[in-house]
Amino acid sequence: MSELGFRNFVGVDGSKGMLDLAAQSGLYQDLRLALLGTDPLPAQTGAFDLVVIIGALRAGFVPVSVIRELWQAAKPGGYVCMSRVDPKSESGEKYKLSMKRELQQMEEEGLDLLTLNDHWGDLILFPSKIYHKFLCFSNIQF
């Protein structure tokens, strides 16, 4: 991401242990402890060019309602990228339907959404411009 011009990396996770591992990577300028869906999202509205959540969008982890919070954390014209685990279970299918309903409602409210699929599940991009801030929610990847 640094090679693409991103300069300020902020990580959010519900586990202090994961945040400690992220700190050891030397990548993040700021790490915040929060359990998405339970705690308020520790981000200002419209603060980030890119918001990413990987693997946490599933039943029992992060509620669908968090999608709106992610959208709000992005700057006007920013991206929100989401990849979700798609377990072949009844709860996974219910979550996927709830997520699709939430995204459909957001589209009906006038938010510009583009949905793509990858081999991990759904990847949702809110198209616009990318500049120099990055926010990674939960399941921090190295």
mmCIF file of C-alpha atoms in Angstrom:
data_model
loop_
_atom_site.group_PDB
_atom_site.id
_atom_site.type_symbol
_atom_site.label_atom_id
_atom_site.label_comp_id
_atom_site.label_asym_id
_atom_site.label_seq_id
_atom_site.Cartn_x
_atom_site.Cartn_y
_atom_site.Cartn_z
ATOM 1 C CA MET A 1 0.000 0.000 0.000
ATOM 2 C CA SER A 2 2.883 2.359 0.700
ATOM 3 C CA GLU A 3 4.064 1.889 -2.884
ATOM 4 C CA LEU A 4 0.653 3.129 -4.050
ATOM 5 C CA GLY A 5 1.055 6.369 -2.102
ATOM 6 C CA PHE A 6 -0.688 5.544 1.156
ATOM 7 C CA ARG A 7 1.072 7.201 4.092
ATOM 8 C CA ASN A 8 -1.073 6.910 7.214
ATOM 9 C CA PHE A 9 -2.166 3.436 8.336
ATOM 10 C CA VAL A 10 -4.654 2.972 11.180
ATOM 11 C CA GLY A 11 -5.615 -0.497 12.451
ATOM 12 C CA VAL A 12 -8.689 -1.387 14.500
ATOM 13 C CA ASP A 13 -9.255 -4.757 16.143
ATOM 14 C CA GLY A 14 -11.234 -6.170 19.059
ATOM 15 C CA SER A 15 -8.198 -8.083 20.330
ATOM 16 C CA LYS A 16 -5.328 -6.427 22.178
ATOM 17 C CA GLY A 17 -3.144 -9.375 21.175
ATOM 18 C CA MET A 18 -3.780 -8.710 17.476
ATOM 19 C CA LEU A 19 -3.045 -5.027 17.979
ATOM 20 C CA ASP A 20 0.250 -5.945 19.687
ATOM 21 C CA LEU A 21 1.176 -8.085 16.664
ATOM 22 C CA ALA A 22 0.230 -5.247 14.335
ATOM 23 C CA ALA A 23 2.440 -2.847 16.325
ATOM 24 C CA GLN A 24 5.387 -5.186 15.817
ATOM 25 C CA SER A 25 4.938 -4.936 12.035
ATOM 26 C CA GLY A 26 5.934 -1.258 12.092
ATOM 27 C CA LEU A 27 3.302 -0.468 9.448
ATOM 28 C CA TYR A 28 0.654 1.298 11.518
ATOM 29 C CA GLN A 29 0.860 4.883 12.785
ATOM 30 C CA ASP A 30 -2.184 4.332 15.007
ATOM 31 C CA LEU A 31 -3.830 1.219 16.471
ATOM 32 C CA ARG A 32 -7.225 1.314 18.153
ATOM 33 C CA LEU A 33 -8.983 -1.283 20.303
ATOM 34 C CA ALA A 34 -12.688 -1.668 19.456
ATOM 35 C CA LEU A 35 -15.105 -4.524 18.981
ATOM 36 C CA LEU A 36 -17.029 -3.650 15.825
ATOM 37 C CA GLY A 37 -20.770 -3.704 16.331
ATOM 38 C CA THR A 38 -20.422 -3.417 20.105
ATOM 39 C CA ASP A 39 -18.128 -0.415 20.554
ATOM 40 C CA PRO A 40 -18.519 2.831 18.628
ATOM 41 C CA LEU A 41 -16.301 2.891 15.567
ATOM 42 C CA PRO A 42 -13.157 4.791 16.634
ATOM 43 C CA ALA A 43 -12.971 6.887 13.481
ATOM 44 C CA GLN A 44 -14.124 10.354 12.571
ATOM 45 C CA THR A 45 -16.773 10.688 9.899
ATOM 46 C CA GLY A 46 -15.241 11.309 6.488
ATOM 47 C CA ALA A 47 -11.651 10.796 7.652
ATOM 48 C CA PHE A 48 -10.273 8.075 5.356
ATOM 49 C CA ASP A 49 -9.608 7.673 1.643
ATOM 50 C CA LEU A 50 -9.817 3.888 1.945
ATOM 51 C CA VAL A 51 -11.514 1.653 4.523
ATOM 52 C CA VAL A 52 -10.890 -2.114 4.361
ATOM 53 C CA ILE A 53 -12.414 -5.022 6.280
ATOM 54 C CA ILE A 54 -11.165 -8.532 5.547
ATOM 55 C CA GLY A 55 -12.760 -11.763 6.773
ATOM 56 C CA ALA A 56 -14.733 -10.389 9.718
ATOM 57 C CA LEU A 57 -18.066 -9.925 7.944
ATOM 58 C CA ARG A 58 -19.776 -13.108 9.058
ATOM 59 C CA ALA A 59 -22.308 -14.397 11.552
ATOM 60 C CA GLY A 60 -21.031 -14.185 15.110
ATOM 61 C CA PHE A 61 -18.247 -11.710 14.315
ATOM 62 C CA VAL A 62 -19.276 -8.332 12.900
ATOM 63 C CA PRO A 63 -22.944 -7.371 12.471
ATOM 64 C CA VAL A 64 -24.175 -6.146 9.096
ATOM 65 C CA SER A 65 -24.962 -2.749 10.644
ATOM 66 C CA VAL A 66 -21.222 -1.995 10.685
ATOM 67 C CA ILE A 67 -21.267 -1.529 6.893
ATOM 68 C CA ARG A 68 -22.831 1.919 7.343
ATOM 69 C CA GLU A 69 -20.191 2.874 9.907
ATOM 70 C CA LEU A 70 -17.468 1.884 7.456
ATOM 71 C CA TRP A 71 -19.119 4.013 4.769
ATOM 72 C CA GLN A 72 -19.299 6.961 7.167
ATOM 73 C CA ALA A 73 -15.586 6.657 8.028
ATOM 74 C CA ALA A 74 -14.672 7.092 4.350
ATOM 75 C CA LYS A 75 -14.207 10.547 2.903
ATOM 76 C CA PRO A 76 -16.736 11.686 0.334
ATOM 77 C CA GLY A 77 -15.395 10.009 -2.775
ATOM 78 C CA GLY A 78 -13.450 7.435 -0.732
ATOM 79 C CA TYR A 79 -13.424 3.662 -1.094
ATOM 80 C CA VAL A 80 -14.761 1.001 1.236
ATOM 81 C CA CYS A 81 -13.521 -2.495 0.366
ATOM 82 C CA MET A 82 -15.017 -5.530 2.065
ATOM 83 C CA SER A 83 -14.195 -9.173 1.672
ATOM 84 C CA ARG A 84 -16.201 -11.679 3.630
ATOM 85 C CA VAL A 85 -15.745 -15.313 4.424
ATOM 86 C CA ASP A 86 -18.581 -17.251 2.822
ATOM 87 C CA PRO A 87 -19.040 -20.364 4.938
ATOM 88 C CA LYS A 88 -21.427 -22.871 3.437
ATOM 89 C CA SER A 89 -23.682 -22.910 6.475
ATOM 90 C CA GLU A 90 -27.193 -21.765 7.243
ATOM 91 C CA SER A 91 -25.908 -18.871 9.365
ATOM 92 C CA GLY A 92 -23.485 -17.845 6.581
ATOM 93 C CA GLU A 93 -26.297 -17.762 4.028
ATOM 94 C CA LYS A 94 -28.514 -15.724 6.389
ATOM 95 C CA TYR A 95 -25.680 -13.247 6.958
ATOM 96 C CA LYS A 96 -25.066 -12.937 3.227
ATOM 97 C CA LEU A 97 -28.773 -12.193 2.619
ATOM 98 C CA SER A 98 -28.789 -9.594 5.431
ATOM 99 C CA MET A 99 -25.701 -7.981 3.973
ATOM 100 C CA LYS A 100 -27.246 -7.845 0.498
ATOM 101 C CA ARG A 101 -30.429 -6.280 1.949
ATOM 102 C CA GLU A 102 -28.362 -3.625 3.752
ATOM 103 C CA LEU A 103 -26.409 -2.809 0.591
ATOM 104 C CA GLN A 104 -29.618 -2.664 -1.450
ATOM 105 C CA GLN A 105 -31.123 -0.255 1.071
ATOM 106 C CA MET A 106 -27.996 1.898 0.911
ATOM 107 C CA GLU A 107 -28.258 1.962 -2.903
ATOM 108 C CA GLU A 108 -31.933 2.962 -2.650
ATOM 109 C CA GLU A 109 -30.820 5.846 -0.405
ATOM 110 C CA GLY A 110 -28.597 7.072 -3.234
ATOM 111 C CA LEU A 111 -25.192 5.699 -2.237
ATOM 112 C CA ASP A 112 -23.147 4.621 -5.261
ATOM 113 C CA LEU A 113 -22.168 0.960 -4.785
ATOM 114 C CA LEU A 114 -20.321 -1.482 -7.017
ATOM 115 C CA THR A 115 -20.320 -5.150 -6.009
ATOM 116 C CA LEU A 116 -17.737 -7.614 -7.284
ATOM 117 C CA ASN A 117 -17.112 -11.239 -6.321
ATOM 118 C CA ASP A 118 -13.815 -12.869 -5.502
ATOM 119 C CA HIS A 119 -12.963 -16.403 -4.419
ATOM 120 C CA TRP A 120 -13.308 -15.527 -0.696
ATOM 121 C CA GLY A 121 -16.835 -14.194 -0.951
ATOM 122 C CA ASP A 122 -18.227 -10.786 -1.775
ATOM 123 C CA LEU A 123 -15.943 -7.839 -2.342
ATOM 124 C CA ILE A 124 -17.775 -4.542 -2.269
ATOM 125 C CA LEU A 125 -16.218 -1.350 -3.578
ATOM 126 C CA PHE A 126 -17.677 2.086 -3.094
ATOM 127 C CA PRO A 127 -16.028 3.749 -6.108
ATOM 128 C CA SER A 128 -14.167 7.065 -6.027
ATOM 129 C CA LYS A 129 -10.665 8.422 -5.448
ATOM 130 C CA ILE A 130 -7.847 7.053 -3.260
ATOM 131 C CA TYR A 131 -5.210 9.248 -1.618
ATOM 132 C CA HIS A 132 -3.107 8.902 1.523
ATOM 133 C CA LYS A 133 -4.976 7.351 4.436
ATOM 134 C CA PHE A 134 -5.881 3.727 5.021
ATOM 135 C CA LEU A 135 -8.049 2.190 7.722
ATOM 136 C CA CYS A 136 -8.052 -1.574 8.290
ATOM 137 C CA PHE A 137 -10.857 -2.961 10.437
ATOM 138 C CA SER A 138 -10.462 -6.234 12.329
ATOM 139 C CA ASN A 139 -8.543 -9.344 11.272
ATOM 140 C CA ILE A 140 -5.374 -7.323 10.675
ATOM 141 C CA GLN A 141 -3.348 -8.881 7.860
ATOM 142 C CA PHE A 142 0.460 -8.851 7.537
#
